[in-house]
XYZ file of C-alpha atoms in Angstrom:
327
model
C 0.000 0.000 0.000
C 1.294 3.380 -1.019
C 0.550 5.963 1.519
C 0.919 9.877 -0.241
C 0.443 12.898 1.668
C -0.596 16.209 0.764
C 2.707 17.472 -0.025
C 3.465 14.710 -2.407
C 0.515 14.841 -4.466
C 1.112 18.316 -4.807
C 4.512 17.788 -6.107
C 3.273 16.235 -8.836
C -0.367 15.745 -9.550
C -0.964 19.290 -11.252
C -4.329 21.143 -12.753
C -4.169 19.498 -16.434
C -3.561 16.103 -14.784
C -6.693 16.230 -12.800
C -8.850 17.693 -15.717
C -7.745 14.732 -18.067
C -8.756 11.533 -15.510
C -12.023 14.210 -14.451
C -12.844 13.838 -18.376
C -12.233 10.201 -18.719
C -14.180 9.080 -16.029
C -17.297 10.981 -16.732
C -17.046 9.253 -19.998
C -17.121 6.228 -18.465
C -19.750 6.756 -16.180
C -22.168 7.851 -19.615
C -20.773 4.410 -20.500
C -22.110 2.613 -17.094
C -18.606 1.814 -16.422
C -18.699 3.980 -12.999
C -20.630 2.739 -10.043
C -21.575 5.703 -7.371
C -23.535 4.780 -4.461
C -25.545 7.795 -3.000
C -23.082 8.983 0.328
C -23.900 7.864 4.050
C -23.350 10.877 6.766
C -23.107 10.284 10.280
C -24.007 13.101 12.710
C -22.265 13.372 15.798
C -24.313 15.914 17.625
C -22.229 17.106 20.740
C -19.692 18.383 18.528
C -21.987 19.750 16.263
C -20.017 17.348 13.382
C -20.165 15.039 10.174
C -18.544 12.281 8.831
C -19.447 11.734 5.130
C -18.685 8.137 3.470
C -18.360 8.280 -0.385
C -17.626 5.128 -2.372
C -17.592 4.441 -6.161
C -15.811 2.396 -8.247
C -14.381 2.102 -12.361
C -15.365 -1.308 -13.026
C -13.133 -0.805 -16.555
C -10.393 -0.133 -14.791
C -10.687 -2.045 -11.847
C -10.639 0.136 -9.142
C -12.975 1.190 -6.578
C -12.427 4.142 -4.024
C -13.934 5.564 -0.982
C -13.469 9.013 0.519
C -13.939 9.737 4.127
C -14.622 13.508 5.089
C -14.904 15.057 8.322
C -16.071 18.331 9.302
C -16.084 19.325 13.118
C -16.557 23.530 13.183
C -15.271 23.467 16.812
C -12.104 21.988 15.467
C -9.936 25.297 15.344
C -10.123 26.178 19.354
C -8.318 22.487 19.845
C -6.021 23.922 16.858
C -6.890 21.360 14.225
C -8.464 21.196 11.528
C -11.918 21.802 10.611
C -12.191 19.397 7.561
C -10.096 16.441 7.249
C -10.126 13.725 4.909
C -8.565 10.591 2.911
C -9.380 8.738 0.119
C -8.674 4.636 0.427
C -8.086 3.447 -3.139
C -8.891 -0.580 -3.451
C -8.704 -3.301 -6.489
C -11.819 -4.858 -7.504
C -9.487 -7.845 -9.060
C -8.478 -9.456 -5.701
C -9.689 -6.786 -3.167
C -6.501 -5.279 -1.925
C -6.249 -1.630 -0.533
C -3.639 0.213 -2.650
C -3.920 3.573 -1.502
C -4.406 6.186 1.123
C -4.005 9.358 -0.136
C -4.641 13.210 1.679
C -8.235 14.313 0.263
C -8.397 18.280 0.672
C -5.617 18.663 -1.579
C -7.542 16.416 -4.174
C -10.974 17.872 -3.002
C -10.060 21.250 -4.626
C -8.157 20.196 -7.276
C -10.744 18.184 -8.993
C -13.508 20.763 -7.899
C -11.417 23.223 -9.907
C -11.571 20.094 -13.061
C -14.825 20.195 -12.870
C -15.088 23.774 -12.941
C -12.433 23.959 -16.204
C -14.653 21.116 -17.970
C -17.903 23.359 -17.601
C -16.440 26.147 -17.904
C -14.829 25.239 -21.568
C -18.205 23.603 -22.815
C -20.690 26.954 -21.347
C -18.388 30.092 -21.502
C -17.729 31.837 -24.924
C -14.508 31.450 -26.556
C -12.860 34.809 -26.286
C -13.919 35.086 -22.444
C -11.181 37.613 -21.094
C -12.535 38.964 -17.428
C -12.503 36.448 -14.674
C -14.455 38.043 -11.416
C -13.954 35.557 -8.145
C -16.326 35.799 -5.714
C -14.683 34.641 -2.098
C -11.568 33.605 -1.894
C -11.133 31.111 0.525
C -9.064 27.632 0.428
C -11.888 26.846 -2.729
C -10.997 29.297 -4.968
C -8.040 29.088 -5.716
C -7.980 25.801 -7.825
C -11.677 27.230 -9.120
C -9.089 30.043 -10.963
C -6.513 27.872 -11.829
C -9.334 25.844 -13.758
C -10.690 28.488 -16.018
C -7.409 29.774 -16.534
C -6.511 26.624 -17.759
C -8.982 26.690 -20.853
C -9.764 29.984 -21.043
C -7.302 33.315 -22.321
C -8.074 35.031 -19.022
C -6.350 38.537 -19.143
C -7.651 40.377 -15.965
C -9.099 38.533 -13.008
C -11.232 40.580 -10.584
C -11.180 39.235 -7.223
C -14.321 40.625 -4.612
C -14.190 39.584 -0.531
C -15.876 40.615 2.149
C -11.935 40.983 3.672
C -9.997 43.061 1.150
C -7.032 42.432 2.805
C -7.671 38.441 2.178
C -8.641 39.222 -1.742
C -5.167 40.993 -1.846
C -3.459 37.917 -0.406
C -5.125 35.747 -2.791
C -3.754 37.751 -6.278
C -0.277 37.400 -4.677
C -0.738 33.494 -4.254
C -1.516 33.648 -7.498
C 1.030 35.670 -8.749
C 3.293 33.329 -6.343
C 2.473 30.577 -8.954
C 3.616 32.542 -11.991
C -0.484 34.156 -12.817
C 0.714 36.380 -15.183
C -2.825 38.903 -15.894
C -3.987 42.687 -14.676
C -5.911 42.232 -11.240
C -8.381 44.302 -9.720
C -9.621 44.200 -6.070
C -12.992 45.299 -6.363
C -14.547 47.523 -3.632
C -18.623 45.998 -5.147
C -19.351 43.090 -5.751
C -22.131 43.729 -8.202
C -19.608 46.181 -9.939
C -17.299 43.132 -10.020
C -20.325 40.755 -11.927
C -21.040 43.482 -14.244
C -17.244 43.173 -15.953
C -17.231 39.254 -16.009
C -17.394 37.124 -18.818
C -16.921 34.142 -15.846
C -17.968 34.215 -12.884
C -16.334 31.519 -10.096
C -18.607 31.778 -6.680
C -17.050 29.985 -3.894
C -18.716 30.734 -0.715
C -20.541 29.040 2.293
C -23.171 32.202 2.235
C -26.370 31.795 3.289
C -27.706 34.546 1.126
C -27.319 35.351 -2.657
C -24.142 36.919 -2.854
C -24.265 39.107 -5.858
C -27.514 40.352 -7.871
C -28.331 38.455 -11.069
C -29.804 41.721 -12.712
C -26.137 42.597 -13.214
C -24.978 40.219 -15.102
C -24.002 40.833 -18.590
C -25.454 39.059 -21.693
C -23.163 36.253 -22.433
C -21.831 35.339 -19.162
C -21.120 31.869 -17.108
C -21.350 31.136 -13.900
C -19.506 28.684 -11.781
C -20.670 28.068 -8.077
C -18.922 25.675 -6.008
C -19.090 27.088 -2.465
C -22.841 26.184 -1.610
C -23.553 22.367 -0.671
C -26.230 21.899 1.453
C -29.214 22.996 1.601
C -29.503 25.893 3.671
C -26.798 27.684 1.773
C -27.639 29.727 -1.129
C -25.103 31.810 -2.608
C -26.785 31.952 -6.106
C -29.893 34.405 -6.477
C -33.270 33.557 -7.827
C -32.555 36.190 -10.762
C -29.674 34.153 -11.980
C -31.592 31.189 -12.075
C -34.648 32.430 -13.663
C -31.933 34.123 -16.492
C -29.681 31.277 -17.021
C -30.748 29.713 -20.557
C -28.800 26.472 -19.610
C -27.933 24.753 -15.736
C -25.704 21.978 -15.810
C -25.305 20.433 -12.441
C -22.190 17.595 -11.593
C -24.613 15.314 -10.393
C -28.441 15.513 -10.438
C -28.984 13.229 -6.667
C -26.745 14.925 -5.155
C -28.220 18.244 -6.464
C -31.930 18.066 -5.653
C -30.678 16.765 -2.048
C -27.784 19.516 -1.338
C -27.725 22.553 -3.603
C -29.633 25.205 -1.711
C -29.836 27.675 -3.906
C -31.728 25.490 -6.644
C -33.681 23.466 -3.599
C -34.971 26.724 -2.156
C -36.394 28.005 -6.001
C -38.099 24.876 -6.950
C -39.591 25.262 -3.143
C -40.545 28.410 -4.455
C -42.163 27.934 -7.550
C -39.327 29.909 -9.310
C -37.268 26.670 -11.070
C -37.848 23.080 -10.966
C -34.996 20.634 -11.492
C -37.246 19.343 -14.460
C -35.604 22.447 -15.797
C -32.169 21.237 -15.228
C -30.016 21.217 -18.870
C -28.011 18.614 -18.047
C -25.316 16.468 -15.829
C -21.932 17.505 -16.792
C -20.693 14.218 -17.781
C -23.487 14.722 -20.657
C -21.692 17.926 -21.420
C -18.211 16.581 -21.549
C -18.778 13.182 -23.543
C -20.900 15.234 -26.098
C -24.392 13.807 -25.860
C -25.821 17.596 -25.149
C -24.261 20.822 -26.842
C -22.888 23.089 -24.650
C -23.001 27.210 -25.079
C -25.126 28.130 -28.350
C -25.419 31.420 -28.751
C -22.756 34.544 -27.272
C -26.070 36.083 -25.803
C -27.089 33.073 -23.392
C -26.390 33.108 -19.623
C -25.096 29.557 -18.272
C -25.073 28.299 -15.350
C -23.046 25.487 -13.743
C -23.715 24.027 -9.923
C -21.691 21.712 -7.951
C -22.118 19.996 -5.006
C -19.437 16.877 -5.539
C -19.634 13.051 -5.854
C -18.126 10.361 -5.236
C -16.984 9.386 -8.659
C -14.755 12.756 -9.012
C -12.960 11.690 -6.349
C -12.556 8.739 -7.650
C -11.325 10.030 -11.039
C -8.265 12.098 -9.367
C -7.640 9.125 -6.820
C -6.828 6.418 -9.459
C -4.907 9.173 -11.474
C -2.561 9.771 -8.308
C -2.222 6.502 -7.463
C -0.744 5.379 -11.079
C 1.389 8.471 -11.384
C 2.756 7.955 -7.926
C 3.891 4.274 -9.072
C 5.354 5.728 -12.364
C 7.262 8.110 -10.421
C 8.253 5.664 -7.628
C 6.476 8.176 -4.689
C 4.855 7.835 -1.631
C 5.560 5.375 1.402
C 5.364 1.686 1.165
C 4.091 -0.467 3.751
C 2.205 -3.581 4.512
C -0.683 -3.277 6.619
């Protein structure tokens, strides 16, 4: 069993790596080659905390993987973490555990895939302006996704904390982000000057007005997963001509924003475009016309964790890394 911390996979499990096994495996799962088992959460009430239990498995490439997440929000006054995780990686020839691997790391990264994948089939070609909303531990590999497919020239970066937006263009910068930046003092000034917009919050309220948005625009949110968050406004839900969603379960059970219009009348998930593994193998088209607002929500699953497990894993044995041990 190879045992990789976050470090390692860092080292060497990069953006474009995580983007290409992302791709492949929703492929595979429009070719009922994934399994994905709907995720079992234990509450621990006197802490307030979760534990989340994710399995799926690529019966082509036989390999099955399950992520453990925990999430205790009293965590930081003991000075550790609030969310921790791993993801165990296990044969499905003769059942034996090759893998455990640091998950936050991975988390992102493949959050920022799915992002890039979106992002490339729903924003228009010449997209140039980039506005981040939040920028937390989340965003980050959100912007290193679109900037990956997209020729980004000015990114315009909007939190609550200016100080922490300001910090955030020189971690970028730090990893050689070569475009103009702009801290912006509005946030709805900040959405009126995006082609792309990456939201990547926890809010419990809409965090930008959809009546700003320009003709033509995308929108990426990633920081709302359950279902009292919604950092997404009606407005941009009514607009948006086309809402993919990563997976349509996990959707209707955790994505707030979408939960609380349907609720409301506003939207139904009938109205959903598509899955973005529909998008990305090519069985739906994605943007249409340079006029239409899109719309892409994510919540995560199981089977994108998957994807960037088994693509560590096998570039960890080509490059001889990690720790081997029997257990």
């Amino acid at each position: 069993m190879i045992i990789l911390n976050q470090e390692e996979i860092k080292s060497f499990y990069l953006m474009e790596d995580a983007i290409r096994d992302v791709r492949e495996t929703l492929i595979a799962k429009v070719q009922n080659k994934v399994q994905s088992p709907h995720r079992t959460v234990l509450e621990f009430p006197e802490e307030s905390a979760t534990s989340l239990y994710m399995p799926s498995a690529d019966l082509e490439n036989k390999v099955a993987a399950v992520k453990v997440v925990t999430i205790f929000p009293n965590n930081p006054a003991k000075e550790l973490p609030t969310t921790q995780g791993i993801i165990v990686l296990t044969s499905t020839e003769d059942g034996s555990h090759l893998s455990v691997m640091n998950a936050s790391y991975l988390t992102r990264l493949r959050t920022g895939a799915m992002t890039a994948l979106a992002t490339d089939a729903l924003a228009k070609k010449d997209a140039k302006v980039l506005t981040v909303v939040g920028t937390g531990a989340m965003a980050f590999e959100q912007t290193l996704g679109v900037l990956a497919i997209r020729g980004i020239s000015k990114i315009i970066l909007f939190n609550r904390t200016k100080e922490k937006a300001m910090s955030f263009a020189n971690q970028l910068k730090a990893v050689g982000v070569e475009v103009e930046f702009e801290i912006a003092d509005e946030v709805n000034d900040a959405v009126s000057k995006a082609d792309i917009i990456c939201c990547a919050t926890k809010s419990t309220t809409p965090v930008f007005d959809g009546e700003y948005l320009r003709p033509g625009t995308h929108v990426n949110g990633v920081g709302s997963y359950l279902p009292h968050m919604h950092e997404i406004d009606h407005t941009t839900i009514k607009t948006a001509s086309k809402i993919v969603v990563d997976d349509l379960h996990g959707a209707k059970d955790e994505a707030g924003e979408l939960m609380d219009a349907e609720k409301k009348g506003i939207w139904s998930f009938n109205d959903v475009y598509a899955e973005l593994e529909s998008l990305v193998s090519g069985k739906v088209n994605g943007r249409e016309t340079e006029e239409e607002i899109t719309f892409f929500k994510s919540v995560g699953a199981s089977y994108y964790d998957l994807a960037v497990a088994k693509g560590v894993y096998k570039k960890a044995q080509t490059l001889g890394t990690g720790l081997n041990i029997e257990v």
